[in-house]
Every structure is written in structure tokens, then in C-alpha cells.
PDB file of C-alpha atoms and ligand atoms in Angstrom:
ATOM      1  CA  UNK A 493       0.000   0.000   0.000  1.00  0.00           C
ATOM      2  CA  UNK A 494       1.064   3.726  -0.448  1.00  0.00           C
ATOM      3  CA  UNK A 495       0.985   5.808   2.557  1.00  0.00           C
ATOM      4  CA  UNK A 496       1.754   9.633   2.617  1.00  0.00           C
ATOM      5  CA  UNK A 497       3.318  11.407   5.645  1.00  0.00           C
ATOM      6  CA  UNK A 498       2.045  14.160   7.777  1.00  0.00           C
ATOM      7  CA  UNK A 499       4.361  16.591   5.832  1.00  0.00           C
ATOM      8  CA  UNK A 500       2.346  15.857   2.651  1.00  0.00           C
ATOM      9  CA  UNK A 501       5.854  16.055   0.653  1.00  0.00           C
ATOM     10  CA  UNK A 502       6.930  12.133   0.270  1.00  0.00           C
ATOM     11  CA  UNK A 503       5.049   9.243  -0.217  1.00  0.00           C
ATOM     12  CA  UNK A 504       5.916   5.922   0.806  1.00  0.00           C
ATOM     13  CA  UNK A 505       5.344   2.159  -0.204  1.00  0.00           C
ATOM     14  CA  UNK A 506       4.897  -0.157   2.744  1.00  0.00           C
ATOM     15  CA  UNK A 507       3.386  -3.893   3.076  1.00  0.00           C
ATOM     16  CA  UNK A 508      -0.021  -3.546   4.425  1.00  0.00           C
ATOM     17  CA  UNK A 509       0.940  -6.299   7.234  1.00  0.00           C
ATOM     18  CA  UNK A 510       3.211  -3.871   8.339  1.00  0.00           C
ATOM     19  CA  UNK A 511       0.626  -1.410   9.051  1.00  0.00           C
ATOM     20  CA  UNK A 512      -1.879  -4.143  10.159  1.00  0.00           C
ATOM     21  CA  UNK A 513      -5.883  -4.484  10.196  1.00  0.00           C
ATOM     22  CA  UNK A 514      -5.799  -2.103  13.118  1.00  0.00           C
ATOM     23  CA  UNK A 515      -3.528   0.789  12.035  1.00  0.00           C
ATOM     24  CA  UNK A 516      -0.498   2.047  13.507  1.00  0.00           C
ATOM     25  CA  UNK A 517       1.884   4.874  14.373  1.00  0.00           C
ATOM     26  CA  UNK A 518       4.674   5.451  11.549  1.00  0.00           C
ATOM     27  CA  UNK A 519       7.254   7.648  11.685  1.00  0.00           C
ATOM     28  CA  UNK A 520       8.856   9.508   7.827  1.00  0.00           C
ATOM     29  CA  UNK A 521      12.442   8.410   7.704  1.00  0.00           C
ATOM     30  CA  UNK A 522      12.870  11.625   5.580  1.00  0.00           C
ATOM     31  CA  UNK A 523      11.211  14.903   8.369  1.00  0.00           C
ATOM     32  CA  UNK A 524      10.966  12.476  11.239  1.00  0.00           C
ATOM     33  CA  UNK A 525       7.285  13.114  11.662  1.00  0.00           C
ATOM     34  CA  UNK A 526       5.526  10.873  13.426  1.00  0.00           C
ATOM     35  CA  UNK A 527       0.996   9.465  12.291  1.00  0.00           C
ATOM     36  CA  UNK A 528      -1.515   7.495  13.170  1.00  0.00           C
ATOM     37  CA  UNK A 529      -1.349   5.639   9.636  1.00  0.00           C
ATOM     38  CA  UNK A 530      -4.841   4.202   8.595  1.00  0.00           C
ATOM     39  CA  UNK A 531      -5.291   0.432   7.640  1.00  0.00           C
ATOM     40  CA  UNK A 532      -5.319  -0.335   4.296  1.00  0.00           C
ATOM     41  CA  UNK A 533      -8.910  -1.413   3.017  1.00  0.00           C
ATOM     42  CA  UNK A 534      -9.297  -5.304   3.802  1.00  0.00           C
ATOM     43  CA  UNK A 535      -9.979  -5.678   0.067  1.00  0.00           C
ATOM     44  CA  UNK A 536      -6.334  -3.806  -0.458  1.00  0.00           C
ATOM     45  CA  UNK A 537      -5.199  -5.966   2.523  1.00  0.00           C
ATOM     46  CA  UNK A 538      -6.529  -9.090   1.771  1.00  0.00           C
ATOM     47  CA  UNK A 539      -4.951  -8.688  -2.107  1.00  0.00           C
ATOM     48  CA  UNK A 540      -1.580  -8.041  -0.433  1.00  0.00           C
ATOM     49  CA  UNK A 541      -1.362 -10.428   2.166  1.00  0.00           C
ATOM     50  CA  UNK A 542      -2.233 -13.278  -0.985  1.00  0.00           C
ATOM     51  CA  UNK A 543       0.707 -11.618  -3.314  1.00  0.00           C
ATOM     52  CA  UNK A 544       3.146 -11.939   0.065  1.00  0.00           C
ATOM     53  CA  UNK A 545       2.207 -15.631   0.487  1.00  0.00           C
ATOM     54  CA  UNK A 546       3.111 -16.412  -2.717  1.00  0.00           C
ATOM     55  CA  UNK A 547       5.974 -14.307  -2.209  1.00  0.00           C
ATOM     56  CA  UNK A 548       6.806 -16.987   0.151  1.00  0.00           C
ATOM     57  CA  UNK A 549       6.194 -19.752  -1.567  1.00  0.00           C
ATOM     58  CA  UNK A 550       8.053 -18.498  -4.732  1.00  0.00           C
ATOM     59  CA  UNK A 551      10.738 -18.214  -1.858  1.00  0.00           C
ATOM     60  CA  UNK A 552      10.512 -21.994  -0.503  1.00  0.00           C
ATOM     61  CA  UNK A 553      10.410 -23.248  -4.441  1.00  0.00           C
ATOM     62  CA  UNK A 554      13.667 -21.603  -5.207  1.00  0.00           C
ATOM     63  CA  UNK A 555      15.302 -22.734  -2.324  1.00  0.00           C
ATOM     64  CA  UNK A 556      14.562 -26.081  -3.369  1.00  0.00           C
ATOM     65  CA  UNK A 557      15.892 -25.546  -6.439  1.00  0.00           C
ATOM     66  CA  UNK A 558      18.969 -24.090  -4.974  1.00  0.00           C
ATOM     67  CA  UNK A 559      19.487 -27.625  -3.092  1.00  0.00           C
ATOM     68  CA  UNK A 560      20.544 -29.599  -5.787  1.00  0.00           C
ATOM     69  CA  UNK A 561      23.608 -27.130  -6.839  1.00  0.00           C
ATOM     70  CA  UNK A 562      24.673 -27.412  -3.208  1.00  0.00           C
ATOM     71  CA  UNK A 563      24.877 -31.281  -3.544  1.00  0.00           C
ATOM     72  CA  UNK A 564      26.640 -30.682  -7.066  1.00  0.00           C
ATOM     73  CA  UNK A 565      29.591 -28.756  -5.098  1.00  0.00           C
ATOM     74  CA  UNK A 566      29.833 -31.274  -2.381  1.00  0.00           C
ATOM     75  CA  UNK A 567      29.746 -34.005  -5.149  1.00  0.00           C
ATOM     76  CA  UNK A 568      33.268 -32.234  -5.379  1.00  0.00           C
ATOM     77  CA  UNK A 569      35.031 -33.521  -2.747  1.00  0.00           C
ATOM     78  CA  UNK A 570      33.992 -36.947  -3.070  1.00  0.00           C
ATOM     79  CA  UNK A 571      36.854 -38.247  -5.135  1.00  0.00           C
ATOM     80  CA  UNK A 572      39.248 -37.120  -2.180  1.00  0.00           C
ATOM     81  CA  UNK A 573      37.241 -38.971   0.515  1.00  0.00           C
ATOM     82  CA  UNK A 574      37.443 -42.325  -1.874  1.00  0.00           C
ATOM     83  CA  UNK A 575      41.323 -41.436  -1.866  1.00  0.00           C
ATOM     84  CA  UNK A 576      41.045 -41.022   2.281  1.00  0.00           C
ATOM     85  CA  UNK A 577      39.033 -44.079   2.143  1.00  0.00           C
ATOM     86  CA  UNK A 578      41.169 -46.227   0.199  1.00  0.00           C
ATOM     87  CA  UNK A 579      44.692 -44.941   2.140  1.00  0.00           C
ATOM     88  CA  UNK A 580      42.816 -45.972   5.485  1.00  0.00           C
ATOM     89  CA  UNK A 581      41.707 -49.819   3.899  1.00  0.00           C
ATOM     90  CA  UNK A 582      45.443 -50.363   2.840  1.00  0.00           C
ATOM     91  CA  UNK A 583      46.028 -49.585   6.581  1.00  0.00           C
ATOM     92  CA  UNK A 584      43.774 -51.660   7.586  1.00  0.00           C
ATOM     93  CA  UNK A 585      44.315 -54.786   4.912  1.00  0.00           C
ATOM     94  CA  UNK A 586      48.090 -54.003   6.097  1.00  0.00           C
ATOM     95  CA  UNK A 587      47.340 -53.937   9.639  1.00  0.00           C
ATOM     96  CA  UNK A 588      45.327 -57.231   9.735  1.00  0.00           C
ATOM     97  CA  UNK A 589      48.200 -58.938   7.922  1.00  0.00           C
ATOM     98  CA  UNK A 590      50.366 -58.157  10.286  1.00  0.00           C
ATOM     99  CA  UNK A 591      48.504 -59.182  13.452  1.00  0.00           C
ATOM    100  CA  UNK A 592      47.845 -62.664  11.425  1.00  0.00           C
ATOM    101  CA  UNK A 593      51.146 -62.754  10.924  1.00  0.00           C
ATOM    102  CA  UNK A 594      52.147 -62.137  14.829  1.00  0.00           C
ATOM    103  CA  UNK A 595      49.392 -64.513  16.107  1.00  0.00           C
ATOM    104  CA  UNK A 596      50.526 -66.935  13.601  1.00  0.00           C
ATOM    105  CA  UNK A 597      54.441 -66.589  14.340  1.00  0.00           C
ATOM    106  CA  UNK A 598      53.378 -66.549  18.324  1.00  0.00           C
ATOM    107  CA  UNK A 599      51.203 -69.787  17.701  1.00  0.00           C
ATOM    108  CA  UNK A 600      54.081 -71.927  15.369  1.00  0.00           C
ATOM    109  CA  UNK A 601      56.591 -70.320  18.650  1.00  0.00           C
ATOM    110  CA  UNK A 602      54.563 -71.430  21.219  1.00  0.00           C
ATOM    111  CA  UNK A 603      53.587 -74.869  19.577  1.00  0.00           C
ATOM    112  CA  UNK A 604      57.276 -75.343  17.707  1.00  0.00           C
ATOM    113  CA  UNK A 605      57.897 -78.571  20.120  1.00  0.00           C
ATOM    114  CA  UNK A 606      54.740 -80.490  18.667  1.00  0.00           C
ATOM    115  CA  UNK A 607      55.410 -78.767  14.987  1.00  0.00           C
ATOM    116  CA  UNK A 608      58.602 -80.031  15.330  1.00  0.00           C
ATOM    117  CA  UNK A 609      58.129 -83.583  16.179  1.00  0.00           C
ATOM    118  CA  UNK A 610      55.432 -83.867  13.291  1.00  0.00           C
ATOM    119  CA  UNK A 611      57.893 -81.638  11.140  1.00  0.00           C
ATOM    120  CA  UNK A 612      61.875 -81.805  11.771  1.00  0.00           C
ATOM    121  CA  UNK A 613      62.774 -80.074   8.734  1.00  0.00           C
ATOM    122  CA  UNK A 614      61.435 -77.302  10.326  1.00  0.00           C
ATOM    123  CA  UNK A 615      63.729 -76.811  12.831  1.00  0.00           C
ATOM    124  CA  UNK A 616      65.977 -74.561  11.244  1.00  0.00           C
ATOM    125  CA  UNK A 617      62.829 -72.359  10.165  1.00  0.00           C
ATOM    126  CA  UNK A 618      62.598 -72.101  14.276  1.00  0.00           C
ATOM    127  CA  UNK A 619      66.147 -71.034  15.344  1.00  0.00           C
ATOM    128  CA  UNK A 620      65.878 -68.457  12.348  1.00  0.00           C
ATOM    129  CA  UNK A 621      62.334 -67.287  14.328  1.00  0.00           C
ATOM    130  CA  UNK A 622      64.044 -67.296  17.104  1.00  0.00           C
ATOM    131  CA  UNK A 623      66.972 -65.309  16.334  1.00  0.00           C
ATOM    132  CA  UNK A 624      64.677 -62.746  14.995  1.00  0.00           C
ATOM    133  CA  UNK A 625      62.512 -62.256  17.994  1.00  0.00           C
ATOM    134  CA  UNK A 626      65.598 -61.676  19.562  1.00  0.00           C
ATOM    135  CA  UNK A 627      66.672 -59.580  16.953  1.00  0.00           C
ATOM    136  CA  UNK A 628      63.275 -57.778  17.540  1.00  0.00           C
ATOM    137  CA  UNK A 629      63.688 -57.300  21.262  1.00  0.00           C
ATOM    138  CA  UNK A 630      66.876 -55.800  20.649  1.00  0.00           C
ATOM    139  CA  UNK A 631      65.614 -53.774  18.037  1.00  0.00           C
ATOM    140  CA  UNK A 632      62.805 -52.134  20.030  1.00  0.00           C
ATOM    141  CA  UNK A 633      65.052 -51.641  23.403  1.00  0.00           C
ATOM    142  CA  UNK A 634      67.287 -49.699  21.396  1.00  0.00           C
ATOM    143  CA  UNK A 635      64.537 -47.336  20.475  1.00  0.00           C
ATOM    144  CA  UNK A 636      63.047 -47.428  23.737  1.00  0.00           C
ATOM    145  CA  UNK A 637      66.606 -46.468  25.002  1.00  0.00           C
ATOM    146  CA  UNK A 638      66.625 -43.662  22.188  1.00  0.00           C
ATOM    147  CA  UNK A 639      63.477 -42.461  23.344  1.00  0.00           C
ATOM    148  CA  UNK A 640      64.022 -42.468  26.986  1.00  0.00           C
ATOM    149  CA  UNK A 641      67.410 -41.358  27.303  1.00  0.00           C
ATOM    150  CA  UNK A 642      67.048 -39.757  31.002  1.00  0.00           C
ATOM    151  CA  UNK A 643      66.625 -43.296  32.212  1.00  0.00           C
ATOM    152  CA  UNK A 644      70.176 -44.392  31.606  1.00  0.00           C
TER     153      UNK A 644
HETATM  154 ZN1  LIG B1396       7.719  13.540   5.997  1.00  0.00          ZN
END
């Protein structure tokens, strides 16, 4: 609706919801007077309020339409989360090998007396395990020792 102010000089376009059924004080941004302004008519009023609703909706429809572009972008990054996800199942696959392995080594080390009476030949297999292992503990008490040096 157009509403004029007190000053009669500027006139001024304002949603009729703003003003409301009942009418309400307004002030002119331009001479700072202040009016009672009138409702609109509640035909005028009832014509507006319809155009804002589908103001609204035209509003909800586009942002649904927006949506999909947003998914587009994201759709983006995808191909580096496959990479992330890949990298982290090599870990894993590489991981799980080696705990087989360790259970299995621990198992054949822990059983070698009845693998070895079923399978001689394999006795040299064993003092090679066994040389590593101790290889191994050296190994890792010379990095502990690197790592906690204050302790010597
Ligand atoms: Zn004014």
C-alpha cells in the first residue's frame, strides 16, 4: 500500500501487514514526523497479504531448487574422501596382515615342540624365528633407550 506522511511532501510504499488491520503509528524516515497511519482497506489488505504468500512460496520453491547445486559442489570432494578411504583400507588390509602374521608366528613359537616332532625339517625355520625375535627385542630396546634417554 502507499501511505503519505504528515508533511504531505513524500510518499511511501509499505506492506499492508506492516501497518496491520488495526492501524499504527509510523514515523517519515525523511522529516521524522511521526501518524496514526490508517489500515489499508481489507480488500487492499486481503490482495496483499495473498501476493506476500506467494511471495513466500516463490521463496521456498527456489530454495529447493537451490538444493541440488549445493549437492553438485559437495559431489566435489567426493573423489578425495574415496582417496582417504582407500589410504585408510590399505592400513587396515596391512594392519590385519600383520597381526595374522604375529598370532601366527606366536602360535608356530609357542607350539614349535609339537610342529617339530610332526615336522623336523622345520627346525631350522625355528632357530631363524628365534633369532629374529631376539633380533626384535633388541631392536625395540634400542629405540626405547633412544626415546628415553634420562633413564640411563
Ligand atoms: Zn515527511
Amino acid at each position: 500500500m502507499i501511505i503519505e506522511c504528515a508533511c504531505k511532501k513524500y510518499k511511501f510504499a509499505v506492506k499492508a501487514e506492516e501497518i496491520g488491520i488495526n492501524g499504527r503509528v509510523v514515523q517519515c524516515g525523511v522529516c521524522d514526523q511521526k501518524w496514526f497511519q490508517e489500515p489499508a482497506s481489507s480488500e487492499e489488505f486481503k490482495v496483499l497479504r495473498e501476493n506476500h504468500i506467494k511471495e513466500e512460496e516463490e521463496k521456498k520453491v527456489k530454495a529447493k531448487n537451490q538444493k541440488p547445486i549445493k549437492e553438485k559442489s559437495s559431489k566435489n570432494y567426493i573423489p578425495i574422501k574415496y582417496e582417504n578411504k582407500s589410504k585408510t583400507n590399505y592400513n587396515k588390509i596391512f594392519l590385519t596382515i600383520l597381526v595374522i602374521s604375529i598370532i601366527g608366528i606366536a602360535f608356530s613359537f609357542e607350539n614349535r615342540e609339537y610342529i617339530l616332532s610332526k615336522n623336523p625339517e622345520l627346525a631350522d625355520f625355528f632357530i631363524l624365528l628365534e633369532e629374529f625375535v631376539e633380533y626384535l627385542k633388541k631392536y625395540y630396546s634400542d629405540i626405547i633407550e633412544v626415546f628415553i634417554p634420562q633413564k640411563k
